[in-house]
Coordinates of C-alpha atoms and ligand atoms in Angstrom, one line a residue:
M33 CA 0.2 -0.1 0.0
S34 CA 1.0 3.2 -0.6
V35 CA 0.1 6.5 1.3
I36 CA 0.9 10.0 0.3
S37 CA 0.4 13.3 1.5
V38 CA 1.5 15.2 -1.5
P39 CA 0.8 14.4 -5.2
Q40 CA 4.7 14.5 -6.1
A41 CA 4.9 12.0 -3.5
F42 CA 4.1 8.8 -5.8
N43 CA 5.5 8.1 -8.7
E44 CA 5.3 4.2 -10.4
D45 CA 9.2 3.7 -11.4
E46 CA 9.1 -0.5 -12.4
L47 CA 6.6 -0.6 -15.0
Y48 CA 7.5 -1.7 -18.4
V49 CA 5.3 -3.1 -21.2
D50 CA 7.1 -5.7 -23.1
L51 CA 6.7 -4.7 -26.7
R52 CA 7.3 -8.2 -28.3
S53 CA 4.1 -9.9 -28.6
I54 CA 2.9 -6.4 -30.6
F55 CA 6.2 -6.1 -32.8
G56 CA 7.7 -8.9 -33.0
R57 CA 10.9 -7.4 -31.2
S58 CA 11.9 -7.4 -27.1
L59 CA 11.9 -4.4 -26.1
F60 CA 10.8 -2.8 -23.0
L61 CA 8.8 0.4 -22.9
K62 CA 9.7 1.9 -19.3
C63 CA 6.2 4.0 -18.6
E64 CA 6.6 7.0 -17.3
G65 CA 2.9 8.0 -16.9
F66 CA 1.3 6.9 -13.2
N67 CA 1.6 9.4 -10.9
F68 CA -0.7 12.7 -10.3
A69 CA 0.6 14.3 -13.2
G70 CA 0.2 11.7 -15.9
S71 CA 4.2 12.0 -16.9
V72 CA 8.0 11.9 -16.6
K73 CA 7.8 16.0 -16.5
L74 CA 7.1 15.6 -12.5
K75 CA 10.9 14.4 -11.9
A76 CA 12.1 17.5 -13.7
A77 CA 9.5 19.6 -11.8
T78 CA 9.8 18.0 -8.4
E79 CA 14.0 18.3 -8.7
M80 CA 13.2 22.0 -10.1
V81 CA 10.9 22.8 -7.4
E82 CA 12.7 21.9 -4.2
A83 CA 16.8 23.0 -5.2
A84 CA 15.2 26.7 -6.1
E85 CA 13.0 26.3 -3.0
R86 CA 17.2 25.3 -1.0
D87 CA 19.1 27.7 -3.0
G88 CA 16.3 30.7 -1.6
D89 CA 14.8 31.5 -4.9
L90 CA 11.6 30.2 -4.3
K91 CA 9.9 31.7 -1.3
P92 CA 6.4 32.8 -0.1
G93 CA 5.2 35.2 -3.0
T94 CA 7.1 34.3 -5.7
V95 CA 5.1 33.9 -9.1
L96 CA 6.6 30.6 -10.9
V97 CA 6.5 31.2 -14.8
E98 CA 7.6 28.6 -17.5
S99 CA 7.9 28.1 -21.0
S100 CA 5.8 24.1 -21.7
S101 CA 4.5 22.2 -24.4
G102 CA 1.9 21.0 -21.9
N103 CA 3.2 18.3 -19.9
L104 CA 6.3 20.3 -17.9
G105 CA 3.1 23.0 -17.1
V106 CA 1.2 20.2 -15.8
A107 CA 3.4 18.9 -13.3
L108 CA 4.0 22.0 -12.1
S109 CA 0.9 23.2 -11.3
V110 CA 1.3 19.9 -9.5
I111 CA 3.5 21.2 -7.5
A112 CA 2.5 24.6 -7.7
A113 CA -0.6 23.7 -5.9
S114 CA 0.7 21.1 -3.7
K115 CA 3.1 24.1 -1.9
G116 CA 0.7 26.6 -2.6
Y117 CA 2.6 28.8 -5.4
P118 CA 0.8 30.8 -8.0
F119 CA 2.2 29.0 -11.5
L120 CA 1.8 30.8 -15.0
C121 CA 2.7 28.2 -17.8
V122 CA 3.5 29.8 -21.4
T123 CA 2.5 27.3 -24.2
D124 CA 1.7 27.4 -27.6
A125 CA -1.2 26.9 -30.5
R126 CA -0.1 23.1 -30.1
C127 CA -0.1 22.1 -26.9
N128 CA -3.4 20.1 -26.4
A129 CA -6.5 21.7 -25.2
S130 CA -6.3 18.8 -22.6
A131 CA -3.3 19.9 -20.6
R132 CA -4.7 23.2 -21.1
L133 CA -7.4 22.8 -19.0
L134 CA -5.4 20.3 -16.1
M135 CA -3.5 22.7 -15.4
E136 CA -6.4 25.5 -15.4
A137 CA -8.2 22.9 -13.3
L138 CA -5.2 22.8 -10.7
G139 CA -5.7 26.3 -10.5
S140 CA -2.8 28.0 -12.8
Q141 CA -2.9 30.7 -15.2
V142 CA -2.1 29.6 -19.1
H143 CA -1.2 31.7 -21.5
V144 CA -0.7 30.7 -24.9
I145 CA 1.1 32.3 -27.8
A146 CA -1.0 31.5 -31.2
E147 CA 2.6 33.1 -33.7
P148 CA 5.7 31.5 -33.6
D149 CA 9.1 33.4 -34.6
A150 CA 10.4 33.8 -37.0
A151 CA 13.8 32.5 -35.9
G152 CA 13.1 30.8 -32.9
G153 CA 9.7 29.4 -33.7
F154 CA 6.9 28.7 -31.3
L155 CA 9.6 28.0 -28.3
G156 CA 11.4 31.2 -29.1
A157 CA 8.3 33.1 -29.3
R158 CA 7.8 31.5 -25.1
I159 CA 10.8 32.2 -24.5
D160 CA 11.0 35.7 -25.4
Y161 CA 7.4 36.4 -23.9
V162 CA 8.7 34.5 -20.6
R163 CA 11.9 36.5 -20.1
A164 CA 9.7 40.2 -20.9
L165 CA 7.4 39.4 -18.0
C166 CA 10.9 38.4 -15.6
A167 CA 12.5 41.7 -16.7
A168 CA 9.0 44.1 -15.6
D169 CA 8.3 42.3 -12.8
D170 CA 10.7 40.0 -10.2
R171 CA 7.9 38.7 -7.9
Y172 CA 8.0 36.2 -11.5
L173 CA 10.7 32.7 -11.3
W174 CA 11.4 31.1 -14.5
L175 CA 12.7 27.8 -13.6
D176 CA 14.0 27.3 -17.1
Q177 CA 13.6 23.3 -18.4
Y178 CA 15.9 24.6 -21.0
T179 CA 18.7 25.0 -19.1
N180 CA 18.1 24.1 -15.4
P181 CA 21.0 21.1 -14.4
G182 CA 18.1 20.1 -12.0
N183 CA 15.9 18.7 -15.0
W184 CA 18.7 16.0 -16.4
R185 CA 19.8 15.9 -12.4
A186 CA 16.2 14.4 -11.5
H187 CA 16.9 11.7 -14.2
Y188 CA 20.2 11.1 -12.6
R189 CA 18.8 10.0 -9.2
T190 CA 15.2 8.3 -9.6
T191 CA 14.9 7.3 -14.0
A192 CA 18.3 6.1 -14.8
P193 CA 19.3 4.0 -11.5
A194 CA 15.2 2.8 -11.8
I195 CA 16.4 0.8 -15.3
S196 CA 20.4 -0.1 -14.6
A197 CA 18.6 -1.9 -11.1
Q198 CA 15.5 -3.6 -12.8
F199 CA 17.9 -4.6 -16.3
P200 CA 21.5 -5.6 -15.1
Q201 CA 22.5 -6.5 -18.8
L202 CA 20.9 -3.8 -20.2
D203 CA 23.1 -3.0 -23.7
V204 CA 21.0 -0.7 -26.0
L205 CA 18.0 2.5 -24.0
F206 CA 16.4 4.2 -26.3
V207 CA 15.8 8.4 -25.1
G208 CA 13.3 10.6 -26.8
A209 CA 15.1 14.1 -27.0
G210 CA 13.0 17.0 -26.0
T211 CA 14.3 19.8 -23.1
T212 CA 17.1 16.9 -23.2
G213 CA 16.7 16.1 -19.4
T214 CA 16.3 12.4 -19.6
L215 CA 18.1 11.9 -22.2
M216 CA 21.5 13.8 -20.2
G217 CA 20.0 12.7 -17.2
C218 CA 20.4 8.7 -18.1
A219 CA 23.2 9.1 -20.7
R220 CA 25.7 10.7 -17.4
Y221 CA 24.4 7.8 -15.1
F222 CA 25.1 4.9 -17.4
R223 CA 28.4 6.4 -18.9
E224 CA 29.8 6.5 -14.9
W225 CA 28.0 2.1 -14.6
H226 CA 29.7 -1.0 -14.4
R227 CA 29.0 -1.6 -18.1
P228 CA 28.7 0.0 -21.0
V229 CA 24.8 0.9 -22.8
R230 CA 24.4 2.3 -26.2
I231 CA 22.7 5.2 -25.6
I232 CA 20.7 6.3 -28.4
A233 CA 18.5 9.2 -29.1
V234 CA 15.3 9.6 -30.6
D235 CA 14.0 13.1 -32.0
S236 CA 11.6 13.8 -34.8
V237 CA 11.6 14.1 -38.1
G238 CA 11.7 19.0 -38.7
S239 CA 13.5 19.3 -35.1
V240 CA 17.3 20.9 -35.2
A241 CA 18.2 19.6 -31.9
F242 CA 20.9 17.3 -33.1
G243 CA 21.6 19.9 -36.1
G244 CA 19.5 19.2 -39.8
T245 CA 16.9 21.2 -41.1
A246 CA 13.9 22.6 -39.7
G247 CA 10.3 21.6 -40.1
R248 CA 6.4 21.6 -39.1
R249 CA 6.0 19.3 -36.0
M250 CA 3.2 19.1 -34.8
I251 CA 3.5 16.5 -31.7
P252 CA 4.1 18.0 -28.8
G253 CA 6.9 17.1 -27.0
L254 CA 9.9 15.6 -28.5
G255 CA 12.1 18.1 -31.3
A256 CA 13.2 21.4 -30.5
S257 CA 13.1 24.6 -32.8
I258 CA 16.7 25.2 -31.5
P259 CA 19.5 23.4 -30.2
P260 CA 19.1 22.3 -27.2
P261 CA 21.5 24.2 -24.4
L262 CA 21.2 21.0 -21.8
L263 CA 22.9 18.5 -24.7
D264 CA 26.0 17.6 -24.2
E265 CA 26.5 15.4 -27.7
S266 CA 29.2 13.4 -26.4
Y267 CA 27.0 10.9 -24.5
V268 CA 25.3 10.2 -26.6
D269 CA 26.0 7.3 -29.1
E270 CA 23.6 7.5 -31.4
V271 CA 20.6 9.6 -33.2
V272 CA 17.2 8.3 -34.4
R273 CA 14.9 10.5 -36.9
V274 CA 11.3 9.5 -36.4
E275 CA 8.9 10.7 -38.8
E276 CA 5.2 12.2 -37.0
A277 CA 3.6 9.9 -39.9
D278 CA 5.4 6.7 -38.5
T279 CA 4.9 8.2 -34.8
I280 CA 1.1 8.0 -35.4
R281 CA 1.2 4.1 -36.7
A282 CA 3.7 3.0 -33.6
C283 CA 0.2 5.0 -31.6
H284 CA -1.9 3.3 -33.3
R285 CA -0.4 0.4 -33.1
L286 CA -0.1 0.2 -29.5
A287 CA -3.4 0.8 -28.7
S288 CA -5.1 -2.1 -31.0
R289 CA -3.4 -4.0 -28.3
G290 CA -5.0 -1.6 -25.8
F291 CA -2.2 0.6 -24.7
L292 CA -3.1 4.5 -24.7
F293 CA 0.0 5.9 -25.0
G294 CA 1.3 10.1 -25.5
G295 CA 2.5 10.6 -29.4
S296 CA 5.6 11.4 -27.9
T297 CA 5.9 7.6 -26.9
G298 CA 5.5 6.7 -30.8
T299 CA 8.3 8.4 -31.6
V300 CA 10.8 6.7 -29.7
A301 CA 8.9 2.7 -29.8
S302 CA 8.6 3.5 -33.7
G303 CA 12.5 5.0 -33.7
A304 CA 14.1 1.9 -31.1
L305 CA 12.1 -0.7 -33.6
S306 CA 13.7 1.1 -36.4
W307 CA 17.1 1.1 -35.1
L308 CA 16.4 -2.9 -33.5
A309 CA 15.8 -3.7 -36.9
Q310 CA 18.3 -2.6 -38.7
Y311 CA 20.7 -3.8 -36.7
D312 CA 19.1 -7.5 -36.4
A313 CA 19.9 -6.8 -32.6
S314 CA 17.2 -9.2 -31.2
D315 CA 19.4 -10.5 -28.5
L316 CA 19.8 -7.3 -26.8
T317 CA 18.9 -6.5 -23.7
A318 CA 16.8 -2.7 -24.8
V319 CA 14.5 -1.0 -23.2
A320 CA 12.7 2.9 -24.6
I321 CA 11.4 5.3 -22.2
A322 CA 7.6 6.1 -22.4
P323 CA 6.5 9.6 -21.3
D324 CA 3.7 9.9 -21.0
L325 CA -0.6 8.2 -21.6
G326 CA -2.8 8.8 -24.2
E327 CA -5.5 10.7 -22.9
R328 CA -4.0 13.7 -23.6
Y329 CA -4.2 13.4 -27.3
L330 CA -7.4 12.2 -28.4
D331 CA -8.7 14.9 -30.0
T332 CA -5.2 14.8 -32.2
I333 CA -3.4 11.9 -32.1
Y334 CA -6.0 9.8 -32.0
Q335 CA -9.1 12.1 -34.1
S336 CA -9.0 11.0 -37.9
S337 CA -10.1 14.2 -39.0
W338 CA -6.7 15.7 -37.1
R339 CA -4.4 14.0 -38.9
Q340 CA -6.2 14.4 -42.1
A341 CA -6.3 18.3 -41.6
M342 CA -1.8 18.4 -40.4
Y343 CA -0.9 15.2 -42.9
G344 CA -3.6 15.9 -45.8
Q345 CA -4.9 12.1 -45.3
D346 CA -5.1 10.2 -42.9
V347 CA -2.0 7.9 -42.4
I348 CA -3.0 5.5 -40.5
G349 CA -6.1 4.9 -43.1
A350 CA -9.5 4.9 -41.8
G351 CA -10.9 1.6 -41.3
S352 CA -7.9 -0.5 -41.7
P353 CA -6.1 -2.5 -39.6
P354 CA -3.3 -1.3 -38.2
P355 CA -0.3 -1.3 -40.9
D356 CA 2.9 -3.4 -40.9
L357 CA 5.9 -1.6 -39.2
G358 CA 8.2 -3.4 -41.4
A359 CA 8.2 -1.5 -44.7
S360 CA 8.7 2.1 -42.9
L361 CA 10.9 1.0 -40.6
R362 CA 13.7 0.2 -42.7
A363 CA 13.4 3.9 -44.2
R364 CA 14.0 5.5 -41.2
H365 CA 17.2 7.9 -40.8
H366 CA 19.9 7.1 -39.1
V367 CA 22.7 9.5 -37.7
A368 CA 26.0 7.6 -36.0
L369 CA 27.0 10.6 -33.8
Ligands
PLP660 C1 5.1 13.9 -24.0 C2 6.6 13.8 -23.7 N1 7.5 13.6 -24.2 C3 8.8 13.5 -24.4 C4 9.6 14.6 -23.6 C5 11.1 14.8 -24.0 O1 11.6 15.1 -22.6 P1 12.4 15.8 -22.3 O2 12.6 17.1 -22.0 O3 13.1 15.2 -21.3 O4 13.6 15.9 -23.5 C6 8.6 15.4 -23.3 C7 9.0 16.9 -22.1 O5 8.5 17.7 -22.2 C8 7.2 15.7 -23.3 O6 6.0 16.4 -22.5

């Protein structure tokens, strides 16, 4: 039995889904969506808030402000409500409606940026807004998940040790890259571990996190329109890039077996399976991190009208069974660092 008094005290850290029966290849999906914020971001939010309290930056009267595509905003809303801090989340038009409603239900204020910045995209526009707010009023405290070391430290302290305890023979770890907090925390931990683990970053096509050309990305969570300041590529062995259509197909394949995951889980699963197929790595012990669950995406990824509007056709094929990933997996982009 778990009995808690504050929501951030509970997080399921020992749940994995073996994808072998769904995709025909062994891959253990670590589920990070089972906590009161519904995502992996509860860990980073808790670590950053507690560090700011320890440092004396966060005290009664402080207003927390953060740029988030949804999940960090929900996590900070949970913690801010629990601790009695006001919180303003600056997000953009791609933030899903349910994340916004959740934040508001938890008592937070949400500001939606409607237009991307010409150079920095939506992320650049969100950050400009937060900076202007903090410059105008010193009651605001921006934790800044993009540069805050608490973001990666949370995973160095919790996610990576939890994986290493369950998988002492781990060979490969697949981690989606947004701010790269999860990626860097795990990569740093496993660099110091007793045996080598291959760290594979999974990014979306159109993201410039690891270089390349910026392109449209409609699925929140992964990818970046500017290089992530926390990223140190020397810790990353390889990058796999995934098309959004493949993300959506992987999500639907999982949902067809009763596992309703969020968009970035589709990206990570798709990229990981692609990599494992390419290297015919059936004897490797492989884990991938699933950042959240699917309910926040019911009106996007799991809605055929949205898919049609975004991609010009329903990428999963209306009424047809979920397609075999095989062909599209082989066409994926790999970048060795
Ligand atoms: C759904 C989802 N997936 C993946 C990520 C990426 O995690 P990180 O920022 O640690 O790279 C996030 C971050 O917000 C997310 O919300």
